[in-house]
């Protein structure tokens, strides 16, 4: 037990002599954590939606990146991530095709 105590005291003396390094390590660690939290809170995702319509394109919310197409894109473009959803308008009816979850589809319907 005496040897353990001696090692602990020796480590504390060494830390006291190099306290500027210890303070620098603590500041850099705290700065990295603060930067990570800040940049993660700034992330905004914009849904990429393809709209297929014969008539003039309907107005959708500005939170979506809307691309107007003449025909339905292949499903491979949804899988590849080029589009998050495809909205097909036929008259007053519409159909939403997406490979994402139902909450995302309801977000598009409300927007």
Short mmCIF file of N, CA and C in Angstrom, two decimals:
data_model
loop_
_atom_site.label_atom_id
_atom_site.label_comp_id
_atom_site.label_asym_id
_atom_site.label_seq_id
_atom_site.Cartn_x
_atom_site.Cartn_y
_atom_site.Cartn_z
N UNK A 1 0.83 -1.19 0.00
CA UNK A 1 0.00 0.00 0.00
C UNK A 1 0.87 1.25 0.00
N UNK A 2 2.01 1.14 0.68
CA UNK A 2 2.92 2.28 0.77
C UNK A 2 3.51 2.59 -0.61
N UNK A 3 3.78 1.57 -1.40
CA UNK A 3 4.34 1.77 -2.75
C UNK A 3 3.29 2.44 -3.65
N UNK A 4 2.06 2.03 -3.54
CA UNK A 4 0.99 2.65 -4.32
C UNK A 4 0.87 4.13 -4.00
N UNK A 5 0.93 4.45 -2.70
CA UNK A 5 0.82 5.84 -2.26
C UNK A 5 2.00 6.66 -2.79
N UNK A 6 3.17 6.09 -2.80
CA UNK A 6 4.37 6.78 -3.30
C UNK A 6 4.24 7.06 -4.80
N UNK A 7 3.73 6.10 -5.53
CA UNK A 7 3.54 6.29 -6.98
C UNK A 7 2.50 7.37 -7.24
N UNK A 8 1.43 7.38 -6.48
CA UNK A 8 0.38 8.37 -6.64
C UNK A 8 0.90 9.79 -6.34
N UNK A 9 1.66 9.92 -5.27
CA UNK A 9 2.23 11.22 -4.91
C UNK A 9 3.21 11.68 -6.00
N UNK A 10 4.02 10.76 -6.50
CA UNK A 10 4.98 11.09 -7.55
C UNK A 10 4.25 11.57 -8.82
N UNK A 11 3.16 10.91 -9.19
CA UNK A 11 2.38 11.33 -10.35
C UNK A 11 1.79 12.73 -10.15
N UNK A 12 1.33 13.01 -8.95
CA UNK A 12 0.78 14.34 -8.68
C UNK A 12 1.84 15.42 -8.77
N UNK A 13 3.06 15.13 -8.29
CA UNK A 13 4.15 16.09 -8.42
C UNK A 13 4.49 16.36 -9.89
N UNK A 14 4.51 15.29 -10.68
CA UNK A 14 4.80 15.44 -12.10
C UNK A 14 3.72 16.26 -12.81
N UNK A 15 2.47 16.04 -12.46
CA UNK A 15 1.38 16.83 -13.04
C UNK A 15 1.49 18.29 -12.64
N UNK A 16 1.90 18.56 -11.42
CA UNK A 16 2.02 19.94 -10.95
C UNK A 16 3.15 20.66 -11.69
N UNK A 17 4.22 19.95 -12.00
CA UNK A 17 5.32 20.58 -12.74
C UNK A 17 4.92 20.87 -14.18
N UNK A 18 4.06 20.05 -14.77
CA UNK A 18 3.64 20.21 -16.16
C UNK A 18 2.18 20.66 -16.23
N UNK A 19 1.79 21.55 -15.37
CA UNK A 19 0.38 21.93 -15.31
C UNK A 19 -0.08 22.67 -16.56
N UNK A 20 0.85 23.35 -17.27
CA UNK A 20 0.43 24.02 -18.50
C UNK A 20 -0.01 23.00 -19.55
N UNK A 21 0.65 21.83 -19.58
CA UNK A 21 0.21 20.78 -20.51
C UNK A 21 -1.16 20.23 -20.11
N UNK A 22 -1.34 20.03 -18.82
CA UNK A 22 -2.62 19.51 -18.35
C UNK A 22 -3.76 20.48 -18.67
N UNK A 23 -3.51 21.77 -18.45
CA UNK A 23 -4.54 22.77 -18.75
C UNK A 23 -4.81 22.81 -20.25
N UNK A 24 -3.75 22.71 -21.06
CA UNK A 24 -3.92 22.71 -22.51
C UNK A 24 -4.74 21.49 -22.96
N UNK A 25 -4.46 20.33 -22.40
CA UNK A 25 -5.22 19.13 -22.76
C UNK A 25 -6.70 19.28 -22.38
N UNK A 26 -6.97 19.82 -21.20
CA UNK A 26 -8.35 20.01 -20.77
C UNK A 26 -9.08 21.02 -21.66
N UNK A 27 -8.40 22.12 -22.00
CA UNK A 27 -9.03 23.15 -22.85
C UNK A 27 -9.29 22.60 -24.24
N UNK A 28 -8.32 21.87 -24.79
CA UNK A 28 -8.51 21.31 -26.14
C UNK A 28 -9.61 20.26 -26.16
N UNK A 29 -9.70 19.44 -25.13
CA UNK A 29 -10.76 18.44 -25.06
C UNK A 29 -12.13 19.11 -24.95
N UNK A 30 -12.23 20.10 -24.07
CA UNK A 30 -13.51 20.81 -23.92
C UNK A 30 -13.87 21.55 -25.22
N UNK A 31 -12.87 22.15 -25.87
CA UNK A 31 -13.13 22.84 -27.14
C UNK A 31 -13.61 21.89 -28.22
N UNK A 32 -13.03 20.70 -28.28
CA UNK A 32 -13.45 19.72 -29.28
C UNK A 32 -14.89 19.26 -29.03
N UNK A 33 -15.25 19.06 -27.77
CA UNK A 33 -16.61 18.65 -27.43
C UNK A 33 -17.60 19.76 -27.77
N UNK A 34 -17.26 21.00 -27.44
CA UNK A 34 -18.15 22.12 -27.75
C UNK A 34 -18.30 22.30 -29.25
N UNK A 35 -17.22 22.16 -30.00
CA UNK A 35 -17.29 22.28 -31.47
C UNK A 35 -18.14 21.17 -32.07
N UNK A 36 -18.01 19.95 -31.56
CA UNK A 36 -18.80 18.84 -32.07
C UNK A 36 -20.29 19.06 -31.82
N UNK A 37 -20.64 19.51 -30.64
CA UNK A 37 -22.05 19.77 -30.33
C UNK A 37 -22.58 20.90 -31.19
N UNK A 38 -21.80 21.96 -31.38
CA UNK A 38 -22.23 23.09 -32.19
C UNK A 38 -22.47 22.68 -33.64
N UNK A 39 -21.53 21.97 -34.24
CA UNK A 39 -21.68 21.60 -35.65
C UNK A 39 -22.77 20.56 -35.86
N UNK A 40 -23.00 19.69 -34.89
CA UNK A 40 -24.09 18.72 -35.03
C UNK A 40 -25.45 19.39 -34.91
N UNK A 41 -25.54 20.48 -34.15
CA UNK A 41 -26.83 21.15 -34.02
C UNK A 41 -27.13 22.02 -35.24
N UNK A 42 -26.13 22.34 -36.04
CA UNK A 42 -26.32 23.17 -37.22
C UNK A 42 -26.69 22.38 -38.47
N UNK A 43 -26.70 21.08 -38.38
CA UNK A 43 -26.99 20.26 -39.55
C UNK A 43 -28.47 20.35 -39.90
N UNK A 44 -28.75 20.69 -41.14
CA UNK A 44 -30.12 20.69 -41.62
C UNK A 44 -30.17 19.82 -42.87
N UNK A 45 -31.18 19.01 -42.92
CA UNK A 45 -31.32 18.15 -44.09
C UNK A 45 -32.48 18.65 -44.92
N UNK A 46 -32.26 18.68 -46.19
CA UNK A 46 -33.29 19.09 -47.13
C UNK A 46 -33.68 17.85 -47.91
N UNK A 47 -34.95 17.56 -47.93
CA UNK A 47 -35.44 16.40 -48.66
C UNK A 47 -35.45 16.72 -50.15
N UNK A 48 -34.93 15.79 -50.93
CA UNK A 48 -34.93 15.93 -52.38
C UNK A 48 -36.14 15.17 -52.92
N UNK A 49 -37.07 15.91 -53.51
CA UNK A 49 -38.32 15.32 -53.96
C UNK A 49 -38.46 15.53 -55.47
N UNK A 50 -38.83 14.47 -56.15
CA UNK A 50 -39.14 14.56 -57.57
C UNK A 50 -40.66 14.64 -57.72
N UNK A 51 -41.13 15.62 -58.47
CA UNK A 51 -42.56 15.79 -58.69
C UNK A 51 -42.84 15.48 -60.14
N UNK A 52 -43.75 14.53 -60.37
CA UNK A 52 -44.15 14.14 -61.71
C UNK A 52 -45.57 14.64 -61.91
N UNK A 53 -45.72 15.55 -62.89
CA UNK A 53 -47.04 16.15 -63.12
C UNK A 53 -47.18 16.51 -64.58
N UNK A 54 -48.41 16.34 -65.10
CA UNK A 54 -48.70 16.75 -66.48
C UNK A 54 -48.94 18.25 -66.55
N UNK A 55 -49.60 18.78 -65.55
CA UNK A 55 -49.93 20.21 -65.52
C UNK A 55 -48.76 20.98 -64.90
N UNK A 56 -49.03 22.24 -64.61
CA UNK A 56 -48.02 23.07 -63.97
C UNK A 56 -47.70 22.50 -62.59
N UNK A 57 -46.44 22.59 -62.19
CA UNK A 57 -46.00 21.99 -60.93
C UNK A 57 -46.69 22.65 -59.75
N UNK A 58 -47.21 21.87 -58.82
CA UNK A 58 -47.84 22.44 -57.63
C UNK A 58 -46.79 23.06 -56.71
N UNK A 59 -47.25 23.96 -55.88
CA UNK A 59 -46.34 24.64 -54.95
C UNK A 59 -46.18 23.77 -53.71
N UNK A 60 -44.93 23.46 -53.39
CA UNK A 60 -44.63 22.71 -52.19
C UNK A 60 -43.85 23.60 -51.23
N UNK A 61 -43.69 23.15 -50.02
CA UNK A 61 -42.97 23.91 -49.01
C UNK A 61 -41.53 24.18 -49.44
N UNK A 62 -40.95 25.26 -48.98
CA UNK A 62 -39.58 25.60 -49.36
C UNK A 62 -38.55 24.76 -48.62
N UNK A 63 -38.97 23.92 -47.69
CA UNK A 63 -38.01 23.07 -46.98
C UNK A 63 -37.60 21.86 -47.80
N UNK A 64 -38.17 21.72 -48.99
CA UNK A 64 -37.85 20.61 -49.88
C UNK A 64 -37.12 21.11 -51.11
N UNK A 65 -36.21 20.29 -51.60
CA UNK A 65 -35.53 20.56 -52.86
C UNK A 65 -36.35 19.84 -53.93
N UNK A 66 -37.16 20.57 -54.68
CA UNK A 66 -38.13 19.99 -55.61
C UNK A 66 -37.58 20.00 -57.02
N UNK A 67 -37.67 18.85 -57.69
CA UNK A 67 -37.31 18.72 -59.09
C UNK A 67 -38.54 18.25 -59.84
N UNK A 68 -38.93 18.99 -60.87
CA UNK A 68 -40.12 18.64 -61.66
C UNK A 68 -39.67 17.77 -62.83
N UNK A 69 -40.31 16.61 -62.96
CA UNK A 69 -39.99 15.66 -64.02
C UNK A 69 -41.22 15.38 -64.87
N UNK A 70 -40.99 14.92 -66.09
CA UNK A 70 -42.09 14.55 -66.98
C UNK A 70 -42.55 13.12 -66.76
N UNK A 71 -41.64 12.26 -66.35
CA UNK A 71 -42.01 10.86 -66.14
C UNK A 71 -41.39 10.34 -64.85
N UNK A 72 -41.94 9.26 -64.37
CA UNK A 72 -41.52 8.66 -63.10
C UNK A 72 -40.07 8.17 -63.21
N UNK A 73 -39.19 8.58 -62.29
CA UNK A 73 -37.82 8.08 -62.32
C UNK A 73 -37.78 6.62 -61.87
N UNK A 74 -36.77 5.89 -62.28
CA UNK A 74 -36.68 4.49 -61.83
C UNK A 74 -36.44 4.40 -60.32
N UNK A 75 -36.82 3.28 -59.75
CA UNK A 75 -36.67 3.07 -58.32
C UNK A 75 -35.20 3.10 -57.90
N UNK A 76 -34.30 2.80 -58.83
CA UNK A 76 -32.87 2.81 -58.51
C UNK A 76 -32.40 4.21 -58.10
N UNK A 77 -33.04 5.27 -58.58
CA UNK A 77 -32.65 6.61 -58.18
C UNK A 77 -33.07 6.91 -56.74
N UNK A 78 -34.16 6.28 -56.29
CA UNK A 78 -34.53 6.39 -54.87
C UNK A 78 -33.53 5.64 -54.00
N UNK A 79 -33.17 4.45 -54.44
CA UNK A 79 -32.24 3.63 -53.67
C UNK A 79 -30.85 4.28 -53.64
N UNK A 80 -30.43 4.87 -54.74
CA UNK A 80 -29.11 5.52 -54.81
C UNK A 80 -29.07 6.80 -54.01
N UNK A 81 -30.20 7.35 -53.61
CA UNK A 81 -30.23 8.55 -52.80
C UNK A 81 -30.33 9.83 -53.61
N UNK A 82 -30.59 9.72 -54.89
CA UNK A 82 -30.74 10.94 -55.69
C UNK A 82 -32.01 11.67 -55.31
N UNK A 83 -33.06 10.91 -55.04
CA UNK A 83 -34.33 11.48 -54.57
C UNK A 83 -34.73 10.77 -53.28
N UNK A 84 -35.35 11.52 -52.37
CA UNK A 84 -35.87 10.92 -51.14
C UNK A 84 -37.30 10.43 -51.34
N UNK A 85 -38.01 11.06 -52.25
CA UNK A 85 -39.39 10.67 -52.52
C UNK A 85 -39.77 11.13 -53.92
N UNK A 86 -40.80 10.48 -54.46
CA UNK A 86 -41.37 10.86 -55.75
C UNK A 86 -42.85 11.08 -55.53
N UNK A 87 -43.34 12.26 -55.93
CA UNK A 87 -44.75 12.58 -55.81
C UNK A 87 -45.32 12.63 -57.22
N UNK A 88 -46.30 11.77 -57.47
CA UNK A 88 -46.93 11.71 -58.79
C UNK A 88 -48.32 12.30 -58.68
N UNK A 89 -48.56 13.38 -59.45
CA UNK A 89 -49.87 14.02 -59.48
C UNK A 89 -50.61 13.56 -60.72
N UNK A 90 -51.87 13.19 -60.53
CA UNK A 90 -52.75 12.89 -61.66
C UNK A 90 -54.10 13.53 -61.34
N UNK A 91 -54.33 14.68 -61.95
CA UNK A 91 -55.54 15.44 -61.65
C UNK A 91 -55.41 16.04 -60.26
N UNK A 92 -56.41 15.77 -59.41
CA UNK A 92 -56.36 16.29 -58.05
C UNK A 92 -55.80 15.25 -57.07
N UNK A 93 -55.55 14.05 -57.54
CA UNK A 93 -54.99 12.98 -56.70
C UNK A 93 -53.47 12.98 -56.79
N UNK A 94 -52.86 12.43 -55.76
CA UNK A 94 -51.41 12.30 -55.77
C UNK A 94 -51.03 11.00 -55.08
N UNK A 95 -49.83 10.53 -55.43
CA UNK A 95 -49.30 9.32 -54.82
C UNK A 95 -47.83 9.59 -54.46
N UNK A 96 -47.46 9.25 -53.23
CA UNK A 96 -46.09 9.47 -52.76
C UNK A 96 -45.39 8.13 -52.69
N UNK A 97 -44.25 8.04 -53.37
CA UNK A 97 -43.43 6.84 -53.34
C UNK A 97 -42.11 7.18 -52.68
N UNK A 98 -41.76 6.42 -51.65
CA UNK A 98 -40.52 6.67 -50.93
C UNK A 98 -40.03 5.37 -50.33
N UNK A 99 -38.72 5.28 -50.14
CA UNK A 99 -38.16 4.10 -49.47
C UNK A 99 -37.87 4.41 -48.00
N UNK A 100 -38.15 5.63 -47.59
CA UNK A 100 -37.96 6.01 -46.20
C UNK A 100 -39.20 5.63 -45.38
N UNK A 101 -39.21 5.96 -44.11
CA UNK A 101 -40.27 5.51 -43.21
C UNK A 101 -41.57 6.30 -43.39
N UNK A 102 -42.61 5.86 -42.71
CA UNK A 102 -43.93 6.47 -42.84
C UNK A 102 -43.95 7.89 -42.26
N UNK A 103 -43.12 8.17 -41.27
CA UNK A 103 -43.06 9.51 -40.70
C UNK A 103 -42.57 10.52 -41.74
N UNK A 104 -41.65 10.11 -42.58
CA UNK A 104 -41.15 10.99 -43.64
C UNK A 104 -42.24 11.25 -44.67
N UNK A 105 -43.01 10.23 -45.01
CA UNK A 105 -44.10 10.40 -45.97
C UNK A 105 -45.16 11.35 -45.40
N UNK A 106 -45.47 11.23 -44.12
CA UNK A 106 -46.45 12.14 -43.52
C UNK A 106 -45.90 13.56 -43.44
N UNK A 107 -44.59 13.72 -43.30
CA UNK A 107 -43.97 15.05 -43.33
C UNK A 107 -44.13 15.68 -44.71
N UNK A 108 -43.99 14.91 -45.74
CA UNK A 108 -44.19 15.42 -47.10
C UNK A 108 -45.65 15.80 -47.32
N UNK A 109 -46.55 14.95 -46.83
CA UNK A 109 -47.98 15.25 -47.00
C UNK A 109 -48.37 16.52 -46.27
N UNK A 110 -47.79 16.77 -45.12
CA UNK A 110 -48.14 17.98 -44.36
C UNK A 110 -47.46 19.21 -44.93
N UNK A 111 -46.34 19.03 -45.63
CA UNK A 111 -45.59 20.16 -46.16
C UNK A 111 -46.04 20.53 -47.52
#
